[in-house]
Amino acid sequence: MERDGATQSLWQREEINYTEVNFVHNSKDIFDVIIIGAGITGLTTALCLQAAGKRCMVLEAHKVGFGTTSGTTAHLNTVLDNSYSKIIKNFGLENAIRTAEAADLAIQSIESFIAQYGIACNFTRCAAYLYATEEKEAKELQNMQEAFHQVGINSSYVHHIPGPMKFKKAVCVSGQARFHPTQYIKGLLKAYLELGGKIREKYLVKKVQEEDSFQRVLSADDGVYDAKHIVYATHTPPGIHPLTFKLTPYRSYVIAVELTNRKSYPNDLIYDLKEPFHYIRKAKDGESPVLIIGGEDHKTAHEINTVHNFQKLESFVRQHYSVQRKLYEWSSQFYESADGLPYIGYLSEKKNKFVATGFSGNGMIYGTLSGKIISDIIIKGKSKYQNLFSPSRVKPIAEFQSFVKESADVIKHFVSDRLSVDKLKNTVEIGKGEGRIVKYEGKKIAIYRDKEGELFALNPVCRHAGCIVQWNHAERSWDCPCHGTRYAIDGSLLNGPASTDLPSLKLE
Ligand SMILES: Cc1cc2nc3c(=O)[nH]c(=O)nc-3n(C[C@H](O)[C@H](O)[C@H](O)COP(=O)(O)OP(=O)(O)OC[C@H]3O[C@@H](n4cnc5c(N)ncnc54)[C@H](O)[C@@H]3O)c2cc1C
């Protein structure tokens, strides 16, 4: 299956094909809900709504699973990336307890969808181990353990972890799980279609227009679809609106290896407390076990040599495990919210548009939860978690600190990228397989030379907010440092928030 990068993830081996029976689109038809995006969030939402009798249409710009859902590592954990001590600080204890309860509900929901719809996706219940190797980390782990207890998560100190790493302190948390993400969404899609749900791939939504009693969804030139409700399950919502400034895009790196000793694969999830931290699990590649290790995160387009991140990850793995061979390496994108919790719920004041974003590295959990919350609001008029995750919540102090930090980067890119002059004077200096921003006849251009030597030149100004894109060598893409839009080497859009391609330039 296709993904939004040049590297291949383990999960892409799964082909997601389907047949839709007898679907002829009547342009007068008004759906109850149009869901934009066919990752875990879109398909969970669509299935929840269709199963409750709503008539749904899923519109996907590329193919099912094209986004981060096929670039994930699929830990299903109540141990969230943003620590509970931070959530307690920003939202209070009661809301932190509710967050832990919601994360647990998400795992239970995945488990019950799997049972109800007979989805074969290697779902396995397990524990999570967190370990500290230094005094500073041990202190942090102690804070985390105290916060786990405060929010009701079952955890305890242990003297053993299911890995070879040496540690000062470790905690085991029960009630976690792991699964195969693309097999899972394939199962969600099958169930959704069997319930009469509709889907259209290769349909990039460019605009949503308010009509009197419905909303009209438009692509460039490919027909329109109408619905009473719209759900943006696009990972990051397109366009510029208040949420744009509360989301920060990050890249994270993953490798999957075969170990020399079959007994070394851990059954449980493992996390260290480095900054950024490493996350480890086992999975199956066909019938063979593999170890998957993630980490080396950085803000999108803020790392000059992204290949180096894979090398650092591999050296971390080889330092601890006896590796037979490396099987896969891939990277993917996630979005941090300003205050540590995702934004799930109403996008518009008219209460007919919904959004689900800011999942950090917990989108299997929050994407599933989004499906539950948004479908509850549409069907029952409310959700128990609606206020906690409301996109319009205001957390002035937490958000302001984050806004200052993140905006400084955005402003820097608006100004200095436009003034900086690349020393490269002509394209001849660009090696095969390399991309660069160069000054060419007085203009900045994004230039890439492919393996055969052919040159591709693009206007490097991102179509979202006007920042200059940067070359991502590992994924052979042009990535925007401000809000994370990504483009392929021919300028075609890989992921939003922009919704148009980078214009290509003719080279004399
Ligand atoms: C390396 C990595 C590891 C991770 N590991 C974990 C983990 O272990 N556990 C966990 O819980 N989370 C993890 N996450 C996070 C999680 O994978 C994501 O949050 C989750 O997959 C997001 O799912 P989604 O459906 O919201 O978005 P996506 O999967 O990105 O899907 C969005 C879809 O919307 C489509 N789309 C976008 N714009 C438009 C448009 N205008 N018109 C039509 N379609 C559009 C896209 O093509 C895409 O297919 C990880 C993330 C990364 C980067």
Coordinates of C-alpha atoms and ligand atoms in Angstrom, one line a residue:
M1 CA 0.0 0.0 0.0
E2 CA 1.0 3.7 -0.5
R3 CA 2.3 5.9 2.2
D4 CA 3.3 9.6 2.5
G5 CA 7.1 8.9 2.3
A6 CA 9.8 7.3 0.3
T7 CA 10.7 4.7 3.0
Q8 CA 8.7 1.5 3.5
S9 CA 7.1 0.8 6.8
L10 CA 6.4 -2.8 8.1
W11 CA 2.7 -2.1 7.9
Q12 CA 2.7 -1.2 4.2
R13 CA 3.0 -4.9 3.3
E14 CA -0.8 -5.1 3.9
E15 CA -2.8 -4.5 0.8
I16 CA -6.1 -2.7 1.4
N17 CA -8.4 -3.5 -1.5
Y18 CA -12.2 -3.4 -1.4
T19 CA -15.1 -3.5 -3.7
E20 CA -18.1 -1.2 -3.4
V21 CA -21.3 -2.6 -4.6
N22 CA -23.8 -0.6 -6.7
F23 CA -22.7 2.9 -5.6
V24 CA -23.8 5.6 -8.0
H25 CA -23.4 9.0 -6.6
N26 CA -26.5 11.1 -7.0
S27 CA -25.5 14.8 -6.8
K28 CA -28.8 15.7 -5.0
D29 CA -27.9 13.2 -2.3
I30 CA -27.2 14.8 1.2
F31 CA -25.2 12.5 3.5
D32 CA -25.6 12.7 7.2
V33 CA -21.8 12.9 7.7
I34 CA -18.8 13.3 5.4
I35 CA -15.6 12.2 7.0
I36 CA -12.4 13.6 5.4
G37 CA -9.4 11.3 5.8
A38 CA -9.2 7.5 5.9
G39 CA -6.7 6.8 8.7
I40 CA -7.6 5.3 12.1
T41 CA -9.5 8.4 13.1
G42 CA -11.6 8.7 10.0
L43 CA -12.4 5.0 9.7
T44 CA -13.3 4.7 13.4
T45 CA -15.5 7.7 13.3
A46 CA -17.2 6.5 10.1
L47 CA -17.8 3.0 11.5
C48 CA -19.3 4.3 14.8
L49 CA -21.7 6.6 12.9
Q50 CA -22.6 4.1 10.1
A51 CA -23.3 1.4 12.8
A52 CA -25.6 3.9 14.5
G53 CA -27.7 4.3 11.3
K54 CA -26.1 7.5 9.9
R55 CA -25.4 7.7 6.2
C56 CA -21.7 8.4 5.8
M57 CA -19.2 9.1 3.1
V58 CA -15.4 9.0 3.6
L59 CA -13.3 11.1 1.3
E60 CA -9.6 10.4 1.1
A61 CA -7.0 12.4 -0.8
H62 CA -4.8 9.4 -1.6
K63 CA -5.5 5.8 -0.5
V64 CA -6.8 4.3 2.7
G65 CA -4.0 4.4 5.4
F66 CA -1.8 6.8 3.3
G67 CA -1.1 9.1 6.3
T68 CA 0.6 8.4 9.7
T69 CA -1.6 5.4 10.4
S70 CA 0.7 3.3 8.2
G71 CA 3.8 5.0 9.7
T72 CA 3.0 4.4 13.3
T73 CA 4.3 1.9 15.8
A74 CA 0.9 1.0 17.2
H75 CA 1.6 0.8 20.9
L76 CA -1.8 1.0 22.6
N77 CA -1.0 2.6 25.9
T78 CA -2.5 4.5 28.7
V79 CA 1.1 5.7 29.4
L80 CA 0.7 8.8 27.3
D81 CA 3.6 10.8 25.7
N82 CA 2.6 13.9 27.7
S83 CA 3.1 12.9 31.3
Y84 CA 0.2 12.8 33.7
S85 CA 2.1 15.2 36.0
K86 CA 1.9 17.8 33.1
I87 CA -1.8 17.0 32.5
I88 CA -2.5 17.4 36.2
K89 CA -0.6 20.7 36.2
N90 CA -2.4 22.1 33.1
F91 CA -5.9 20.6 33.6
G92 CA -6.2 19.6 37.3
L93 CA -6.4 16.2 38.9
E94 CA -10.0 15.4 38.0
N95 CA -9.4 16.0 34.3
A96 CA -6.2 14.0 34.4
I97 CA -8.2 11.1 35.9
R98 CA -10.7 11.5 33.1
T99 CA -7.9 11.4 30.5
A100 CA -6.5 8.1 31.9
E101 CA -10.0 6.7 31.9
A102 CA -10.5 7.8 28.3
A103 CA -7.2 6.2 27.2
D104 CA -8.3 3.0 28.8
L105 CA -11.7 3.3 27.1
A106 CA -9.9 3.6 23.7
I107 CA -8.0 0.3 24.2
Q108 CA -11.2 -1.4 25.3
S109 CA -13.0 0.0 22.3
I110 CA -10.4 -1.3 19.9
E111 CA -10.6 -4.7 21.6
S112 CA -14.4 -4.8 21.3
F113 CA -14.3 -3.7 17.6
I114 CA -11.9 -6.5 16.9
A115 CA -14.2 -9.0 18.6
Q116 CA -17.4 -7.6 17.1
Y117 CA -16.2 -7.4 13.5
G118 CA -13.8 -10.3 13.6
I119 CA -10.7 -8.3 12.8
A120 CA -7.4 -10.3 12.6
C121 CA -4.7 -7.9 13.6
N122 CA -2.5 -9.6 16.2
F123 CA -4.1 -7.6 19.1
T124 CA -2.1 -8.6 22.2
R125 CA -2.7 -7.4 25.8
C126 CA 0.6 -6.6 27.5
A127 CA 2.3 -4.4 30.1
A128 CA 4.5 -1.3 29.6
Y129 CA 7.9 -0.9 31.3
L130 CA 9.5 2.5 31.8
Y131 CA 13.2 2.6 32.8
A132 CA 15.6 5.3 34.0
T133 CA 19.3 5.1 33.4
E134 CA 20.4 8.3 35.2
E135 CA 19.6 10.1 38.5
K136 CA 17.7 12.8 36.7
E137 CA 15.5 10.3 34.9
A138 CA 15.0 8.3 38.1
K139 CA 13.6 11.5 39.7
E140 CA 11.3 12.0 36.6
L141 CA 10.2 8.4 36.8
Q142 CA 9.3 8.9 40.5
N143 CA 7.1 11.9 39.5
M144 CA 5.5 9.8 36.8
Q145 CA 4.8 6.9 39.2
E146 CA 3.3 9.3 41.7
A147 CA 1.1 10.7 38.9
F148 CA 0.1 7.2 37.7
H149 CA -1.2 6.5 41.2
Q150 CA -3.0 9.8 41.4
V151 CA -4.9 9.2 38.2
G152 CA -5.6 5.5 39.0
I153 CA -3.2 3.8 36.6
N154 CA -2.1 0.4 37.9
S155 CA 1.7 0.6 38.2
S156 CA 4.6 -0.5 40.4
Y157 CA 8.4 -0.4 40.8
V158 CA 10.1 -3.5 39.4
H159 CA 13.7 -4.9 39.6
H160 CA 13.5 -6.5 36.2
I161 CA 12.5 -5.3 32.7
P162 CA 12.0 -7.5 29.6
G163 CA 15.1 -6.1 27.8
P164 CA 18.9 -6.1 28.2
M165 CA 19.2 -2.4 29.1
K166 CA 20.8 -1.5 32.5
F167 CA 18.7 0.8 34.6
K168 CA 18.6 2.6 37.9
K169 CA 14.8 2.5 38.4
A170 CA 12.0 0.9 36.5
V171 CA 8.2 0.9 36.6
C172 CA 5.7 -1.6 35.2
V173 CA 2.3 -0.5 34.1
S174 CA -0.4 -3.0 33.4
G175 CA -3.4 -2.8 31.0
Q176 CA -1.6 -1.9 27.7
A177 CA -1.7 -3.6 24.3
R178 CA -0.3 -3.7 20.8
F179 CA -1.6 -4.6 17.3
H180 CA -1.1 -4.4 13.6
P181 CA -2.5 -1.0 12.5
T182 CA -3.1 -1.5 8.8
Q183 CA -4.7 -4.9 9.4
Y184 CA -6.9 -3.2 12.0
I185 CA -8.1 -0.3 9.7
K186 CA -8.6 -2.8 6.9
G187 CA -11.0 -4.5 9.2
L188 CA -12.7 -1.2 10.2
L189 CA -13.2 -0.4 6.5
K190 CA -14.7 -3.8 5.7
A191 CA -17.2 -3.5 8.5
Y192 CA -18.1 0.0 7.5
L193 CA -18.7 -0.9 3.9
E194 CA -20.7 -4.0 4.9
L195 CA -23.0 -1.6 6.9
G196 CA -23.5 0.4 3.7
G197 CA -20.9 3.2 4.3
K198 CA -19.4 4.8 1.2
I199 CA -15.8 5.8 0.4
R200 CA -14.1 7.7 -2.3
E201 CA -10.2 7.6 -2.6
K202 CA -8.0 10.0 -4.7
Y203 CA -10.4 12.9 -3.7
L204 CA -8.5 15.8 -2.2
V205 CA -10.9 18.1 -0.4
K206 CA -10.1 21.7 -1.3
K207 CA -13.0 23.5 0.1
V208 CA -16.0 23.1 2.4
Q209 CA -18.7 25.6 1.5
E210 CA -21.7 26.5 3.8
E211 CA -25.1 26.2 2.1
D212 CA -28.4 26.9 3.8
S213 CA -29.1 23.5 5.3
F214 CA -26.0 21.5 4.5
Q215 CA -22.3 21.8 3.6
R216 CA -20.8 21.3 0.2
V217 CA -17.4 19.6 -0.2
L218 CA -15.4 20.5 -3.3
S219 CA -12.2 19.1 -4.8
A220 CA -10.4 20.7 -7.7
D221 CA -12.5 19.5 -10.5
D222 CA -13.9 16.2 -9.4
G223 CA -17.5 16.6 -8.4
V224 CA -19.1 17.8 -5.1
Y225 CA -20.5 16.0 -2.1
D226 CA -23.0 17.4 0.4
A227 CA -23.6 16.6 4.0
K228 CA -25.2 17.8 7.2
H229 CA -22.0 17.3 9.2
I230 CA -18.3 17.4 8.3
V231 CA -15.5 15.7 10.2
Y232 CA -11.9 16.6 9.5
A233 CA -10.0 13.4 10.3
T234 CA -7.0 14.7 8.4
H235 CA -4.5 14.5 11.2
T236 CA -4.0 18.2 11.0
P237 CA -6.9 20.4 9.8
P238 CA -6.4 22.1 6.4
G239 CA -6.2 25.9 6.1
I240 CA -5.3 28.7 8.6
H241 CA -7.5 29.1 11.7
P242 CA -6.9 29.4 15.5
L243 CA -5.9 25.7 15.8
T244 CA -3.0 26.2 13.3
F245 CA -1.1 28.1 15.9
K246 CA -1.7 25.5 18.6
L247 CA -0.2 22.6 16.6
T248 CA 3.5 21.8 16.1
P249 CA 4.6 19.1 13.6
Y250 CA 7.3 16.6 14.5
R251 CA 9.0 13.7 12.7
S252 CA 9.7 10.4 14.5
Y253 CA 12.0 7.5 13.2
V254 CA 11.5 3.8 13.4
I255 CA 13.5 0.7 12.5
A256 CA 12.5 -2.9 12.6
V257 CA 15.1 -5.6 13.0
E258 CA 15.4 -9.4 13.2
L259 CA 17.3 -10.5 16.4
T260 CA 19.8 -13.4 16.5
N261 CA 18.0 -14.9 19.4
R262 CA 14.2 -15.5 19.2
K263 CA 14.0 -15.4 23.0
S264 CA 15.1 -11.7 23.1
Y265 CA 11.9 -10.3 21.7
P266 CA 9.9 -8.7 24.5
N267 CA 6.3 -9.4 24.9
D268 CA 5.7 -6.0 26.5
L269 CA 6.2 -2.4 25.5
I270 CA 9.4 -0.7 26.7
Y271 CA 10.2 3.0 27.0
D272 CA 13.3 4.8 28.2
L273 CA 13.2 8.4 29.5
K274 CA 15.7 10.0 27.1
E275 CA 14.8 13.3 25.4
P276 CA 13.5 12.3 22.9
F277 CA 12.7 8.9 24.3
H278 CA 13.0 5.4 22.6
Y279 CA 9.9 3.2 22.3
I280 CA 10.2 -0.5 21.7
R281 CA 7.8 -3.4 21.0
K282 CA 7.7 -6.7 19.1
A283 CA 5.5 -7.4 16.0
K284 CA 5.2 -9.9 13.3
D285 CA 6.6 -9.6 9.8
G286 CA 4.6 -12.4 8.1
E287 CA 5.1 -15.2 10.5
S288 CA 8.5 -14.1 11.8
P289 CA 9.0 -11.9 14.9
V290 CA 10.6 -8.5 14.6
L291 CA 11.7 -5.8 17.1
I292 CA 10.4 -2.3 16.4
I293 CA 12.3 0.6 17.9
G294 CA 11.2 4.3 17.5
G295 CA 12.7 7.6 18.5
E296 CA 15.1 10.4 17.4
D297 CA 12.1 12.8 17.1
H298 CA 12.6 16.4 15.9
K299 CA 10.4 19.2 14.7
T300 CA 9.6 18.8 11.1
A301 CA 12.2 20.3 8.8
H302 CA 14.5 21.3 11.7
E303 CA 17.1 18.5 11.1
I304 CA 19.6 18.9 8.3
N305 CA 20.4 15.3 7.7
T306 CA 17.4 13.1 8.5
V307 CA 19.3 9.9 7.4
H308 CA 21.5 10.5 10.4
N309 CA 18.5 9.9 12.7
F310 CA 18.1 6.4 11.4
Q311 CA 21.8 5.8 12.0
K312 CA 21.5 7.0 15.6
L313 CA 18.5 4.7 16.1
E314 CA 20.3 1.7 14.7
S315 CA 23.3 2.3 16.9
F316 CA 21.0 2.5 19.9
V317 CA 19.5 -0.9 19.0
R318 CA 22.9 -2.5 18.3
Q319 CA 24.2 -1.3 21.6
H320 CA 21.6 -3.3 23.4
Y321 CA 20.5 -6.2 21.2
S322 CA 22.2 -8.7 19.0
V323 CA 20.8 -7.9 15.6
Q324 CA 20.7 -10.4 12.8
R325 CA 19.6 -7.9 10.1
K326 CA 17.8 -4.7 9.7
L327 CA 14.5 -5.2 7.9
Y328 CA 12.7 -1.8 7.7
E329 CA 13.3 1.8 8.4
W330 CA 10.8 4.6 8.1
S331 CA 9.8 8.0 9.5
S332 CA 6.5 9.6 9.9
Q333 CA 4.8 12.8 11.3
F334 CA 2.8 13.6 14.4
Y335 CA 1.4 16.8 15.9
E336 CA 1.8 18.2 19.4
S337 CA -0.9 20.3 20.9
A338 CA -0.1 23.5 22.8
D339 CA -1.2 22.2 26.2
G340 CA -0.6 18.4 26.1
L341 CA -4.1 17.1 25.3
P342 CA -5.6 16.6 21.8
Y343 CA -8.3 18.8 20.2
I344 CA -11.4 16.7 19.6
G345 CA -14.8 18.2 18.9
Y346 CA -16.5 21.2 17.3
L347 CA -14.4 23.1 14.8
S348 CA -17.0 25.7 14.0
E349 CA -19.4 27.8 16.0
K350 CA -22.3 26.5 13.9
K351 CA -21.6 23.0 15.4
N352 CA -21.7 21.2 12.1
K353 CA -17.9 20.8 11.6
F354 CA -15.7 18.6 13.7
V355 CA -12.0 18.1 14.1
A356 CA -9.6 15.6 15.7
T357 CA -6.0 16.6 15.9
G358 CA -3.0 17.2 18.2
F359 CA -2.6 13.5 19.1
S360 CA 1.2 13.6 19.8
G361 CA 2.5 10.0 19.7
N362 CA -0.8 8.6 20.9
G363 CA -3.0 8.7 17.9
M364 CA -4.1 5.1 18.0
I365 CA -5.7 5.9 21.3
Y366 CA -6.8 9.5 20.6
G367 CA -7.9 8.6 17.0
T368 CA -10.1 5.9 18.4
L369 CA -11.4 8.1 21.1
S370 CA -12.2 10.8 18.5
G371 CA -14.4 8.3 16.7
K372 CA -16.3 7.7 20.0
I373 CA -16.5 11.3 21.0
I374 CA -17.6 12.8 17.7
S375 CA -20.1 10.0 17.0
D376 CA -21.6 10.5 20.5
I377 CA -21.9 14.2 19.9
I378 CA -23.6 13.7 16.5
I379 CA -25.9 10.9 17.6
K380 CA -26.6 11.7 21.3
G381 CA -25.9 15.4 21.2
K382 CA -23.1 15.1 23.8
S383 CA -20.1 13.2 25.0
K384 CA -18.7 12.8 28.5
Y385 CA -15.3 13.9 27.2
Q386 CA -16.5 16.8 25.1
N387 CA -15.3 19.6 27.4
L388 CA -12.0 18.1 28.3
F389 CA -10.8 17.8 24.7
S390 CA -12.7 20.7 23.3
P391 CA -10.8 22.5 20.5
S392 CA -12.0 25.8 21.8
R393 CA -10.7 25.3 25.4
V394 CA -8.4 28.0 26.7
K395 CA -5.4 27.2 28.8
P396 CA -3.7 30.5 28.8
I397 CA -0.5 29.8 30.7
A398 CA 0.3 26.4 29.3
E399 CA -0.5 27.6 25.8
F400 CA 1.3 30.9 26.0
Q401 CA 4.6 29.2 27.0
S402 CA 4.3 26.8 24.1
F403 CA 3.1 29.5 21.7
V404 CA 6.1 31.7 22.5
K405 CA 8.5 28.7 22.0
E406 CA 6.9 27.4 18.8
S407 CA 6.1 30.8 17.2
A408 CA 9.7 31.9 17.6
D409 CA 10.6 29.1 15.2
V410 CA 7.8 30.1 12.8
I411 CA 8.9 33.7 12.8
K412 CA 12.5 32.8 12.3
H413 CA 11.5 30.8 9.2
F414 CA 9.4 33.6 7.8
V415 CA 12.3 36.0 8.0
S416 CA 15.6 34.3 7.8
D417 CA 14.8 31.7 5.2
R418 CA 13.9 34.4 2.8
L419 CA 17.1 36.3 3.5
S420 CA 19.6 33.5 3.7
V421 CA 21.6 33.0 0.5
D422 CA 22.7 29.5 -0.3
K423 CA 26.3 29.4 -1.3
L424 CA 25.4 27.1 -4.1
K425 CA 25.5 29.0 -7.3
N426 CA 24.3 26.5 -9.8
T427 CA 22.6 23.2 -10.0
V428 CA 25.7 21.3 -11.1
E429 CA 26.9 21.0 -7.5
I430 CA 23.8 19.0 -6.6
G431 CA 24.6 15.2 -6.5
K432 CA 22.2 12.5 -7.6
G433 CA 19.4 11.8 -5.1
E434 CA 20.0 15.2 -3.4
G435 CA 17.7 18.1 -2.8
R436 CA 18.5 21.7 -1.9
I437 CA 17.2 25.3 -1.7
V438 CA 19.4 27.3 -4.1
K439 CA 19.6 30.8 -5.4
Y440 CA 19.1 30.5 -9.1
E441 CA 19.0 33.6 -11.3
G442 CA 18.1 35.8 -8.3
K443 CA 15.3 33.5 -7.1
K444 CA 15.1 30.8 -4.4
I445 CA 14.2 27.5 -5.8
A446 CA 13.8 24.0 -4.4
I447 CA 15.9 21.7 -6.6
Y448 CA 16.2 17.9 -6.7
R449 CA 18.3 15.7 -8.9
D450 CA 17.0 12.1 -9.1
K451 CA 19.0 9.0 -9.3
E452 CA 19.1 9.2 -13.1
G453 CA 20.3 12.8 -13.0
E454 CA 17.0 14.4 -14.0
L455 CA 16.4 17.8 -12.3
F456 CA 13.1 18.9 -10.7
A457 CA 12.7 22.5 -9.7
L458 CA 10.0 23.9 -7.5
N459 CA 8.9 27.2 -6.1
P460 CA 9.9 26.6 -2.4
V461 CA 7.3 28.9 -0.8
C462 CA 4.8 26.7 1.1
R463 CA 1.2 27.1 -0.2
H464 CA -0.1 27.2 3.4
A465 CA 1.5 30.2 5.2
G466 CA 4.4 31.1 3.0
C467 CA 7.4 29.6 4.8
I468 CA 10.3 28.1 2.8
V469 CA 10.2 24.3 2.6
Q470 CA 13.3 22.2 3.5
W471 CA 14.7 19.0 2.0
N472 CA 14.0 15.8 3.9
H473 CA 16.6 13.4 2.6
A474 CA 15.3 10.3 4.3
E475 CA 11.8 10.6 2.8
R476 CA 12.8 12.5 -0.4
S477 CA 10.2 15.1 0.3
W478 CA 10.0 18.9 0.8
D479 CA 8.8 19.6 4.3
C480 CA 7.6 22.9 5.7
P481 CA 9.2 23.9 9.0
C482 CA 6.3 26.1 10.1
H483 CA 3.2 23.9 10.1
G484 CA 4.4 20.6 8.6
T485 CA 2.9 20.6 5.0
R486 CA 4.9 18.1 2.9
Y487 CA 5.4 17.8 -0.8
A488 CA 6.8 15.1 -3.1
I489 CA 9.8 15.8 -5.4
D490 CA 7.4 16.8 -8.3
G491 CA 5.7 19.2 -5.9
S492 CA 2.5 17.2 -5.4
L493 CA 1.0 17.5 -1.9
L494 CA 1.7 14.6 0.5
N495 CA 0.1 16.0 3.6
G496 CA -1.6 19.2 4.8
P497 CA -2.4 21.7 6.2
A498 CA -1.9 23.2 2.7
S499 CA -4.2 21.8 0.0
T500 CA -2.4 22.7 -3.2
D501 CA 0.8 21.4 -4.8
L502 CA 4.0 23.4 -5.0
P503 CA 4.3 24.9 -8.5
S504 CA 7.0 23.4 -10.5
L505 CA 9.5 25.6 -12.4
K506 CA 10.8 25.0 -15.9
L507 CA 14.6 24.7 -16.1
E508 CA 16.2 26.1 -19.2
Ligands
LIG1 C1 6.7 7.3 14.0 C2 5.4 7.4 14.8 C3 5.1 6.4 15.7 C4 3.9 6.5 16.4 N1 3.6 5.5 17.3 C5 2.4 5.5 17.9 C6 2.0 4.5 18.9 O1 2.8 3.6 19.1 N2 0.8 4.6 19.4 C7 -0.1 5.6 19.2 O2 -1.2 5.6 19.8 N3 0.2 6.6 18.3 C8 1.4 6.6 17.6 N4 1.7 7.5 16.7 C9 0.7 8.5 16.4 C10 -0.4 7.9 15.5 O3 0.2 7.0 14.5 C11 -1.1 9.0 14.7 O4 -1.5 10.0 15.6 C12 -2.3 8.4 14.0 O5 -1.9 7.4 13.1 C13 -3.1 9.5 13.3 O6 -4.2 9.0 12.6 P1 -5.2 9.8 11.8 O7 -6.2 8.9 11.2 O8 -5.7 11.0 12.6 O9 -4.3 10.5 10.6 P2 -3.6 9.9 9.3 O10 -3.4 8.5 9.5 O11 -2.5 10.8 9.0 O12 -4.8 10.0 8.3 C14 -5.2 11.2 7.8 C15 -5.7 11.0 6.3 O13 -6.4 12.2 5.8 C16 -6.1 12.3 4.5 N5 -6.3 13.7 4.1 C17 -5.6 14.8 4.6 N6 -6.1 16.0 4.1 C18 -7.1 15.6 3.2 C19 -7.9 16.3 2.4 N7 -7.8 17.7 2.3 N8 -8.8 15.7 1.6 C20 -8.9 14.3 1.7 N9 -8.1 13.6 2.5 C21 -7.2 14.2 3.3 C22 -4.6 11.9 4.4 O14 -4.3 11.5 3.0 C23 -4.6 10.7 5.3 O15 -4.8 9.5 4.7 C24 2.9 7.5 16.1 C25 3.3 8.5 15.2 C26 4.5 8.5 14.5 C27 4.9 9.5 13.6

